[in-house]
PDB file of C-alpha atoms in Angstrom:
ATOM      1  CA  UNK X   1       0.020   0.080   0.228  1.00 41.00           C
ATOM      2  CA  UNK X   2       2.406   2.639  -1.205  1.00 46.00           C
ATOM      3  CA  UNK X   3      -0.054   5.308  -1.755  1.00 45.00           C
ATOM      4  CA  UNK X   4      -1.243   5.322   1.929  1.00 55.00           C
ATOM      5  CA  UNK X   5       2.303   5.525   2.891  1.00 75.00           C
ATOM      6  CA  UNK X   6       3.159   8.216   0.076  1.00 88.00           C
ATOM      7  CA  UNK X   7       0.801  10.467   1.850  1.00 90.00           C
ATOM      8  CA  UNK X   8       1.444   9.617   5.177  1.00 91.00           C
ATOM      9  CA  UNK X   9       5.431  10.100   4.199  1.00 91.00           C
ATOM     10  CA  UNK X  10       4.926  13.497   2.734  1.00 93.00           C
ATOM     11  CA  UNK X  11       2.971  14.508   6.054  1.00 94.00           C
ATOM     12  CA  UNK X  12       5.456  13.471   8.242  1.00 92.00           C
ATOM     13  CA  UNK X  13       8.390  15.129   6.186  1.00 92.00           C
ATOM     14  CA  UNK X  14       6.362  18.624   6.009  1.00 92.00           C
ATOM     15  CA  UNK X  15       5.280  18.242   9.840  1.00 92.00           C
ATOM     16  CA  UNK X  16       8.889  17.248  10.866  1.00 91.00           C
ATOM     17  CA  UNK X  17      10.753  20.161   8.596  1.00 90.00           C
ATOM     18  CA  UNK X  18       8.107  22.825   9.704  1.00 88.00           C
ATOM     19  CA  UNK X  19       7.582  21.534  13.344  1.00 89.00           C
ATOM     20  CA  UNK X  20       3.683  21.600  13.107  1.00 88.00           C
ATOM     21  CA  UNK X  21       0.851  19.171  11.951  1.00 92.00           C
ATOM     22  CA  UNK X  22       0.205  19.910   8.404  1.00 93.00           C
ATOM     23  CA  UNK X  23      -3.717  20.672   9.230  1.00 92.00           C
ATOM     24  CA  UNK X  24      -2.185  23.849  11.101  1.00 91.00           C
ATOM     25  CA  UNK X  25       0.103  24.851   8.317  1.00 91.00           C
ATOM     26  CA  UNK X  26      -2.849  24.905   6.248  1.00 91.00           C
ATOM     27  CA  UNK X  27      -4.632  27.033   8.606  1.00 90.00           C
ATOM     28  CA  UNK X  28      -1.596  29.349   8.957  1.00 87.00           C
ATOM     29  CA  UNK X  29      -1.432  30.080   4.969  1.00 87.00           C
ATOM     30  CA  UNK X  30      -5.306  30.435   4.901  1.00 89.00           C
ATOM     31  CA  UNK X  31      -5.291  33.176   7.734  1.00 84.00           C
ATOM     32  CA  UNK X  32      -2.207  35.131   6.451  1.00 82.00           C
ATOM     33  CA  UNK X  33       0.037  34.358   9.476  1.00 79.00           C
ATOM     34  CA  UNK X  34       2.654  33.216   7.095  1.00 79.00           C
ATOM     35  CA  UNK X  35       3.841  33.678   3.669  1.00 82.00           C
ATOM     36  CA  UNK X  36       6.790  31.103   3.373  1.00 85.00           C
ATOM     37  CA  UNK X  37       6.984  30.207  -0.545  1.00 89.00           C
ATOM     38  CA  UNK X  38       8.482  26.943   0.437  1.00 90.00           C
ATOM     39  CA  UNK X  39       5.778  26.025   2.545  1.00 90.00           C
ATOM     40  CA  UNK X  40       3.093  27.002   0.087  1.00 91.00           C
ATOM     41  CA  UNK X  41       4.914  24.707  -2.612  1.00 92.00           C
ATOM     42  CA  UNK X  42       5.053  21.640  -0.187  1.00 94.00           C
ATOM     43  CA  UNK X  43       1.353  22.007   0.595  1.00 94.00           C
ATOM     44  CA  UNK X  44       0.483  22.486  -2.909  1.00 94.00           C
ATOM     45  CA  UNK X  45       2.441  19.628  -3.857  1.00 95.00           C
ATOM     46  CA  UNK X  46       0.719  17.553  -1.041  1.00 95.00           C
ATOM     47  CA  UNK X  47      -2.770  18.719  -2.387  1.00 93.00           C
ATOM     48  CA  UNK X  48      -1.752  17.049  -5.659  1.00 93.00           C
ATOM     49  CA  UNK X  49      -0.720  13.789  -4.103  1.00 93.00           C
ATOM     50  CA  UNK X  50      -3.761  13.745  -2.124  1.00 92.00           C
ATOM     51  CA  UNK X  51      -5.875  13.949  -5.459  1.00 91.00           C
ATOM     52  CA  UNK X  52      -3.645  11.175  -6.815  1.00 88.00           C
ATOM     53  CA  UNK X  53      -4.167   8.924  -3.325  1.00 88.00           C
ATOM     54  CA  UNK X  54      -7.728   9.357  -4.394  1.00 88.00           C
ATOM     55  CA  UNK X  55      -7.175   8.379  -8.084  1.00 88.00           C
ATOM     56  CA  UNK X  56      -5.046   5.538  -6.766  1.00 88.00           C
ATOM     57  CA  UNK X  57      -8.034   4.304  -4.518  1.00 88.00           C
ATOM     58  CA  UNK X  58     -10.241   4.192  -7.512  1.00 89.00           C
ATOM     59  CA  UNK X  59      -8.250   1.940  -9.536  1.00 89.00           C
ATOM     60  CA  UNK X  60      -7.103  -0.179  -7.161  1.00 89.00           C
ATOM     61  CA  UNK X  61     -10.924  -0.848  -6.220  1.00 90.00           C
ATOM     62  CA  UNK X  62     -11.599  -1.373  -9.984  1.00 87.00           C
ATOM     63  CA  UNK X  63      -8.808  -4.036 -10.324  1.00 86.00           C
ATOM     64  CA  UNK X  64     -10.213  -5.857  -7.031  1.00 87.00           C
ATOM     65  CA  UNK X  65     -13.589  -5.614  -8.101  1.00 83.00           C
ATOM     66  CA  UNK X  66     -12.311  -7.189 -11.519  1.00 82.00           C
ATOM     67  CA  UNK X  67     -10.127  -9.705 -10.149  1.00 82.00           C
ATOM     68  CA  UNK X  68     -11.904 -11.104  -6.725  1.00 78.00           C
ATOM     69  CA  UNK X  69     -12.509 -14.855  -6.449  1.00 73.00           C
ATOM     70  CA  UNK X  70     -14.962 -16.597  -8.097  1.00 74.00           C
ATOM     71  CA  UNK X  71     -14.776 -13.834 -11.337  1.00 70.00           C
ATOM     72  CA  UNK X  72     -13.929 -15.088 -14.337  1.00 72.00           C
ATOM     73  CA  UNK X  73     -12.830 -11.778 -16.224  1.00 70.00           C
ATOM     74  CA  UNK X  74     -14.737 -11.460 -19.754  1.00 71.00           C
ATOM     75  CA  UNK X  75     -13.032 -10.092 -22.592  1.00 73.00           C
ATOM     76  CA  UNK X  76     -14.106  -6.331 -22.207  1.00 73.00           C
ATOM     77  CA  UNK X  77     -12.978  -7.014 -18.541  1.00 76.00           C
ATOM     78  CA  UNK X  78      -9.583  -7.833 -19.458  1.00 83.00           C
ATOM     79  CA  UNK X  79      -9.341  -4.646 -21.563  1.00 84.00           C
ATOM     80  CA  UNK X  80     -10.581  -2.483 -18.420  1.00 85.00           C
ATOM     81  CA  UNK X  81      -8.390  -4.345 -16.226  1.00 85.00           C
ATOM     82  CA  UNK X  82      -5.305  -3.428 -18.329  1.00 87.00           C
ATOM     83  CA  UNK X  83      -6.396  -0.023 -18.784  1.00 88.00           C
ATOM     84  CA  UNK X  84      -6.800   0.223 -14.899  1.00 87.00           C
ATOM     85  CA  UNK X  85      -3.511  -1.395 -14.063  1.00 89.00           C
ATOM     86  CA  UNK X  86      -1.895   1.201 -16.508  1.00 92.00           C
ATOM     87  CA  UNK X  87      -3.403   4.114 -14.682  1.00 91.00           C
ATOM     88  CA  UNK X  88      -2.603   2.646 -11.282  1.00 91.00           C
ATOM     89  CA  UNK X  89       1.190   2.401 -12.316  1.00 92.00           C
ATOM     90  CA  UNK X  90       0.754   6.006 -13.718  1.00 92.00           C
ATOM     91  CA  UNK X  91      -0.933   7.270 -10.145  1.00 90.00           C
ATOM     92  CA  UNK X  92       2.150   5.490  -8.051  1.00 90.00           C
ATOM     93  CA  UNK X  93       4.656   6.989 -10.345  1.00 92.00           C
ATOM     94  CA  UNK X  94       2.934  10.456  -9.804  1.00 92.00           C
ATOM     95  CA  UNK X  95       3.061   9.901  -6.247  1.00 92.00           C
ATOM     96  CA  UNK X  96       6.400   8.951  -6.061  1.00 92.00           C
ATOM     97  CA  UNK X  97       7.519  12.277  -8.062  1.00 94.00           C
ATOM     98  CA  UNK X  98       5.503  14.188  -5.937  1.00 94.00           C
ATOM     99  CA  UNK X  99       7.152  12.823  -2.600  1.00 94.00           C
ATOM    100  CA  UNK X 100      10.242  13.275  -4.319  1.00 95.00           C
ATOM    101  CA  UNK X 101       9.688  17.048  -4.836  1.00 95.00           C
ATOM    102  CA  UNK X 102       8.593  17.735  -1.458  1.00 95.00           C
ATOM    103  CA  UNK X 103      11.428  15.928  -0.207  1.00 93.00           C
ATOM    104  CA  UNK X 104      13.533  18.120  -2.765  1.00 92.00           C
ATOM    105  CA  UNK X 105      12.060  21.498  -1.408  1.00 90.00           C
ATOM    106  CA  UNK X 106      12.787  20.605   2.233  1.00 90.00           C
ATOM    107  CA  UNK X 107      16.316  19.167   1.564  1.00 90.00           C
ATOM    108  CA  UNK X 108      17.042  22.698  -0.188  1.00 88.00           C
ATOM    109  CA  UNK X 109      17.016  24.359   3.430  1.00 85.00           C
ATOM    110  CA  UNK X 110      19.249  23.462   6.307  1.00 86.00           C
ATOM    111  CA  UNK X 111      17.850  21.485   9.077  1.00 85.00           C
ATOM    112  CA  UNK X 112      15.609  23.162  11.136  1.00 79.00           C
ATOM    113  CA  UNK X 113      15.701  26.442   9.215  1.00 80.00           C
ATOM    114  CA  UNK X 114      12.069  26.049   7.895  1.00 83.00           C
ATOM    115  CA  UNK X 115      10.763  25.690  11.273  1.00 79.00           C
ATOM    116  CA  UNK X 116      12.777  28.556  12.724  1.00 81.00           C
ATOM    117  CA  UNK X 117      11.404  30.749   9.944  1.00 74.00           C
ATOM    118  CA  UNK X 118       7.732  29.947  10.367  1.00 77.00           C
ATOM    119  CA  UNK X 119       8.307  30.500  13.926  1.00 74.00           C
ATOM    120  CA  UNK X 120       9.809  34.101  13.244  1.00 75.00           C
ATOM    121  CA  UNK X 121       6.566  34.637  10.981  1.00 73.00           C
ATOM    122  CA  UNK X 122       4.265  33.776  13.245  1.00 71.00           C
ATOM    123  CA  UNK X 123       5.579  35.915  15.923  1.00 68.00           C
ATOM    124  CA  UNK X 124       5.791  38.668  13.459  1.00 71.00           C
ATOM    125  CA  UNK X 125       2.394  38.132  12.405  1.00 64.00           C
ATOM    126  CA  UNK X 126       1.639  38.069  16.095  1.00 59.00           C
ATOM    127  CA  UNK X 127       2.897  41.259  16.948  1.00 61.00           C
ATOM    128  CA  UNK X 128       1.248  42.691  13.856  1.00 60.00           C
ATOM    129  CA  UNK X 129      -2.137  41.646  15.009  1.00 64.00           C
ATOM    130  CA  UNK X 130      -1.438  42.583  18.713  1.00 60.00           C
ATOM    131  CA  UNK X 131      -0.210  46.264  17.601  1.00 66.00           C
ATOM    132  CA  UNK X 132      -3.294  46.522  15.044  1.00 64.00           C
ATOM    133  CA  UNK X 133      -5.473  45.767  18.063  1.00 63.00           C
ATOM    134  CA  UNK X 134      -4.041  48.085  20.431  1.00 65.00           C
ATOM    135  CA  UNK X 135      -4.473  50.906  17.712  1.00 69.00           C
ATOM    136  CA  UNK X 136      -7.943  49.815  17.241  1.00 71.00           C
ATOM    137  CA  UNK X 137      -8.663  50.010  21.214  1.00 73.00           C
ATOM    138  CA  UNK X 138      -6.770  53.338  21.971  1.00 68.00           C
ATOM    139  CA  UNK X 139      -8.507  56.534  22.140  1.00 54.00           C
ATOM    140  CA  UNK X 140      -9.584  58.465  19.181  1.00 60.00           C
ATOM    141  CA  UNK X 141      -7.396  61.470  18.230  1.00 56.00           C
ATOM    142  CA  UNK X 142      -9.217  64.710  19.318  1.00 58.00           C
ATOM    143  CA  UNK X 143     -11.351  66.569  17.355  1.00 59.00           C
ATOM    144  CA  UNK X 144      -9.899  69.880  15.982  1.00 61.00           C
ATOM    145  CA  UNK X 145     -10.412  73.171  17.738  1.00 62.00           C
ATOM    146  CA  UNK X 146     -13.062  75.576  16.921  1.00 61.00           C
ATOM    147  CA  UNK X 147     -11.056  78.004  16.169  1.00 58.00           C
ATOM    148  CA  UNK X 148      -8.804  76.184  13.635  1.00 55.00           C
ATOM    149  CA  UNK X 149     -12.323  75.077  11.780  1.00 56.00           C
ATOM    150  CA  UNK X 150     -13.275  78.904  11.719  1.00 57.00           C
ATOM    151  CA  UNK X 151     -10.031  79.573  10.164  1.00 55.00           C
ATOM    152  CA  UNK X 152     -10.194  76.842   7.624  1.00 55.00           C
ATOM    153  CA  UNK X 153     -13.941  77.971   6.592  1.00 54.00           C
ATOM    154  CA  UNK X 154     -12.914  81.757   6.112  1.00 54.00           C
ATOM    155  CA  UNK X 155     -10.365  80.779   3.858  1.00 55.00           C
ATOM    156  CA  UNK X 156     -12.368  78.616   2.130  1.00 55.00           C
ATOM    157  CA  UNK X 157     -15.290  80.862   1.852  1.00 54.00           C
ATOM    158  CA  UNK X 158     -14.431  83.537  -1.008  1.00 54.00           C
ATOM    159  CA  UNK X 159     -13.080  80.621  -3.127  1.00 53.00           C
ATOM    160  CA  UNK X 160     -16.538  78.900  -3.010  1.00 52.00           C
ATOM    161  CA  UNK X 161     -18.601  82.116  -3.558  1.00 52.00           C
ATOM    162  CA  UNK X 162     -16.368  82.802  -6.520  1.00 52.00           C
ATOM    163  CA  UNK X 163     -16.658  79.431  -8.068  1.00 53.00           C
ATOM    164  CA  UNK X 164     -20.506  79.819  -7.902  1.00 52.00           C
ATOM    165  CA  UNK X 165     -20.744  83.450  -9.433  1.00 54.00           C
ATOM    166  CA  UNK X 166     -18.783  82.356 -12.583  1.00 52.00           C
ATOM    167  CA  UNK X 167     -21.153  79.278 -13.262  1.00 47.00           C
TER     168      UNK X 167
END
């Protein structure tokens, strides 16, 4: 059952490299807490691996139904069996290629670098959110004094009258 182990292997590689479970990593990207291009690439490849995993399950089930006990395949069954087995092999090869791509992304960085980068990114994001919350909760700026408003209205008044006279 290499398809299940391929997805499991991808999940464990990603979780080990970034120091977080895969589901939480998806949440961090969705929330905008991190903008790590390596993480984005690895998770996109993992998403394709999940889709291929589904294809593998479908082809396996089809092959199993065509080759179960007490079932003698008919001529058209043989063609479908051959087609499904070829597609199963192709899907397994795609899984292996995607797993290798994830491994290559992770191996491009020194050990621990990705997890440290994620931690720094999450800390920065938390600091920005905390500062935004403080800014929203602080008291609003005082309204300009009436002297300033009167001076502004007096300077704007004649120009407004001149404009309306030209029209």
